[in-house]
PDB file of C-alpha atoms in Angstrom:
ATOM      1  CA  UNK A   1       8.498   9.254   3.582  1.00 38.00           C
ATOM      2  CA  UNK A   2       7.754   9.469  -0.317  1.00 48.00           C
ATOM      3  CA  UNK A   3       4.793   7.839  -2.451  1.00 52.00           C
ATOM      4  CA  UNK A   4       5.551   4.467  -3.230  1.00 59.00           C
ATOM      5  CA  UNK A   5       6.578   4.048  -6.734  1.00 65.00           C
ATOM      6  CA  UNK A   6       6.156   0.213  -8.146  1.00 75.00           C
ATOM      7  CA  UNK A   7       9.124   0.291 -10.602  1.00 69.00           C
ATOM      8  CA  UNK A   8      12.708   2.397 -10.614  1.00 69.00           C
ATOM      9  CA  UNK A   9      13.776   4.085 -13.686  1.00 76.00           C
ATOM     10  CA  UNK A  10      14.844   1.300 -15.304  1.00 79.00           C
ATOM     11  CA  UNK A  11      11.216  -0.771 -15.188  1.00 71.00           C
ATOM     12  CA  UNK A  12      12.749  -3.082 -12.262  1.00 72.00           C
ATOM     13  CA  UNK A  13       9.488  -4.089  -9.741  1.00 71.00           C
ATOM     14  CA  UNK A  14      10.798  -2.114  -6.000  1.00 75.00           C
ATOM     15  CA  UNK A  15       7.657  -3.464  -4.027  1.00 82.00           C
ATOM     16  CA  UNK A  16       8.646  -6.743  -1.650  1.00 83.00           C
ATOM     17  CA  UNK A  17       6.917  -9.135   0.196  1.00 87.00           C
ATOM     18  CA  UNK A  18       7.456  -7.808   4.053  1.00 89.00           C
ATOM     19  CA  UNK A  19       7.895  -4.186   2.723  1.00 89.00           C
ATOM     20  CA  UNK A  20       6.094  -1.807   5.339  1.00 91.00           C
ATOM     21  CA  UNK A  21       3.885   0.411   3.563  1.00 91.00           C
ATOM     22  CA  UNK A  22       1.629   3.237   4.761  1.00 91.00           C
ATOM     23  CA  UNK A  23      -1.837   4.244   3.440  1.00 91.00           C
ATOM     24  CA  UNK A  24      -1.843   8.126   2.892  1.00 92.00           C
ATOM     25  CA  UNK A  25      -5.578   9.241   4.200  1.00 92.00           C
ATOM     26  CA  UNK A  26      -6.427   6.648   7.057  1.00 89.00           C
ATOM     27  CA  UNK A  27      -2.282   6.293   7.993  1.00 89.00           C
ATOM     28  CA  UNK A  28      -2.989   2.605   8.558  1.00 88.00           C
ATOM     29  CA  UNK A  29       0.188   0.695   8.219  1.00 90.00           C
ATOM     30  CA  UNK A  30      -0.226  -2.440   6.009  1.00 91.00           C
ATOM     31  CA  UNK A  31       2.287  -5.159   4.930  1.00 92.00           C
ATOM     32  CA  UNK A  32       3.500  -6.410   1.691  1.00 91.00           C
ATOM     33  CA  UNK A  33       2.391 -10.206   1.273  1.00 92.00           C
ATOM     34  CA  UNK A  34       2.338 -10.347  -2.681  1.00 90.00           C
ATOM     35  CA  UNK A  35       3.003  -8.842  -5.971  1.00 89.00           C
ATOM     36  CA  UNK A  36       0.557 -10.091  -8.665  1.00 90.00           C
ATOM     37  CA  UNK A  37       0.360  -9.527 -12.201  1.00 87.00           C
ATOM     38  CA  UNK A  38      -2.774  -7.528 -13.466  1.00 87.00           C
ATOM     39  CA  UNK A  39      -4.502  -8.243 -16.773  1.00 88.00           C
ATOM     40  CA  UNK A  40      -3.638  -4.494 -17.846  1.00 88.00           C
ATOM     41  CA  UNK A  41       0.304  -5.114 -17.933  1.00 84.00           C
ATOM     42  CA  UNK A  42       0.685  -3.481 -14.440  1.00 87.00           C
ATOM     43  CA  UNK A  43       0.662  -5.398 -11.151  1.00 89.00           C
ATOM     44  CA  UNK A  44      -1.662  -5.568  -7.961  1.00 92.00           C
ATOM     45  CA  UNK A  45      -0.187  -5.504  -4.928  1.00 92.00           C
ATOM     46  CA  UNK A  46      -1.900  -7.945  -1.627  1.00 93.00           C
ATOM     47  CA  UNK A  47      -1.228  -5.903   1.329  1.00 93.00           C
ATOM     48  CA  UNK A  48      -1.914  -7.669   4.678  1.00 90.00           C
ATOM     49  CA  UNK A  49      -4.785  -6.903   7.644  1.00 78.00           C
ATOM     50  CA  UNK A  50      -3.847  -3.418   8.617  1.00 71.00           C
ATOM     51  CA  UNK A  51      -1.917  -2.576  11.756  1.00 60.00           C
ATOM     52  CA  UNK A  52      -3.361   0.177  14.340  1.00 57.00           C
ATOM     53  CA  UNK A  53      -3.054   3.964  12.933  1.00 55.00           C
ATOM     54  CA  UNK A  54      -0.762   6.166  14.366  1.00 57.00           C
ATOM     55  CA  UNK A  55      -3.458   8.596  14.737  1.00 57.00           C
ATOM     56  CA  UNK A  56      -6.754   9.386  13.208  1.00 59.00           C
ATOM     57  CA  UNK A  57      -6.680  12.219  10.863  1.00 58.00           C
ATOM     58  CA  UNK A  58      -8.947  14.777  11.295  1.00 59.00           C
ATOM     59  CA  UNK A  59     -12.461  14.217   8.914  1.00 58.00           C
ATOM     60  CA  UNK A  60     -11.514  10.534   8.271  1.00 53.00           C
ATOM     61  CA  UNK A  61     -14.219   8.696   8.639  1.00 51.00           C
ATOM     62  CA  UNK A  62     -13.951   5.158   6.561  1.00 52.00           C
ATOM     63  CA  UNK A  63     -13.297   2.193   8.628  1.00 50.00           C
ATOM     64  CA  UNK A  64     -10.946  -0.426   7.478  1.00 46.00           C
ATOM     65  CA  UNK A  65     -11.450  -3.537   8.268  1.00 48.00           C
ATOM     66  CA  UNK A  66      -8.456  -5.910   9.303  1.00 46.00           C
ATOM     67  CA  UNK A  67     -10.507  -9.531   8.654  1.00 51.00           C
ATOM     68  CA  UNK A  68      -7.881 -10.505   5.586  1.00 72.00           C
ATOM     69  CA  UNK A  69      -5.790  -9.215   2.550  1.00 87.00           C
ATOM     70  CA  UNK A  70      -6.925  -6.352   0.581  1.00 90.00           C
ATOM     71  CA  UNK A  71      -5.593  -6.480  -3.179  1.00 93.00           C
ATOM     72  CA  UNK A  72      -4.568  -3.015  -4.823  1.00 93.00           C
ATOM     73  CA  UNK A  73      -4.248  -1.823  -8.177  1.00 93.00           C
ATOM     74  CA  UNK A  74      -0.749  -0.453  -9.271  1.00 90.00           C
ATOM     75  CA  UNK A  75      -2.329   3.447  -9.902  1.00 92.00           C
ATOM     76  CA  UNK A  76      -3.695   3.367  -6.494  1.00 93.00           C
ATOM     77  CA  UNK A  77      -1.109   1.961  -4.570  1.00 92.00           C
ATOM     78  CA  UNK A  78       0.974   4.647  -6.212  1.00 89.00           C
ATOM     79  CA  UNK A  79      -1.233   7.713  -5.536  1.00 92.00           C
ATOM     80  CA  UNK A  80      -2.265   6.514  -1.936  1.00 93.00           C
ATOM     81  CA  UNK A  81       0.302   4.676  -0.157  1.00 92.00           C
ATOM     82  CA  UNK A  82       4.462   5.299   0.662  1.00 90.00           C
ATOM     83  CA  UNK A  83       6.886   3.415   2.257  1.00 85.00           C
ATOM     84  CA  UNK A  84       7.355   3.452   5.782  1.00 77.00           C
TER      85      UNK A  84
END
């Protein structure tokens, strides 16, 4: 699995609505529901309620809660999540 990048090399948007993605530290599995553009130039991506982890990493402790959508910013979508 590799980091998800929001754009290929030639600035085309490579995030989709029903992609699988895959939060890095918690390894909750989230899904695409929108692509929306940020006041900054770059985009925030809605990811849907989380799905059950896979397992719980050793010295997580944060608890995510799966009540709704949770809106990212481009950088951190990019730094914490990849593609499942």
């Amino acid at each position: 699995l590799d980091e998800a990048d929001v754009y290929d090399e030639r600035g085309n948007v490579i995030i989709a609505k029903d992609l699988k993605v895959r939060h890095i530290p918690s390894q909750f599995e989230y899904t695409v529901a929108d692509i929306i553009p940020a006041e900054d130039g770059k985009i925030n991506i809605v990811l849907r309620a989380p799905e059950e982890p896979r397992f719980t990493p050793s010295g997580y402790t944060d608890d995510i809660e799966g009540n709704g959508d949770l809106v990212v910013s481009q950088d951190e979508f990019e730094k914490e999540y990849e593609v499942k």
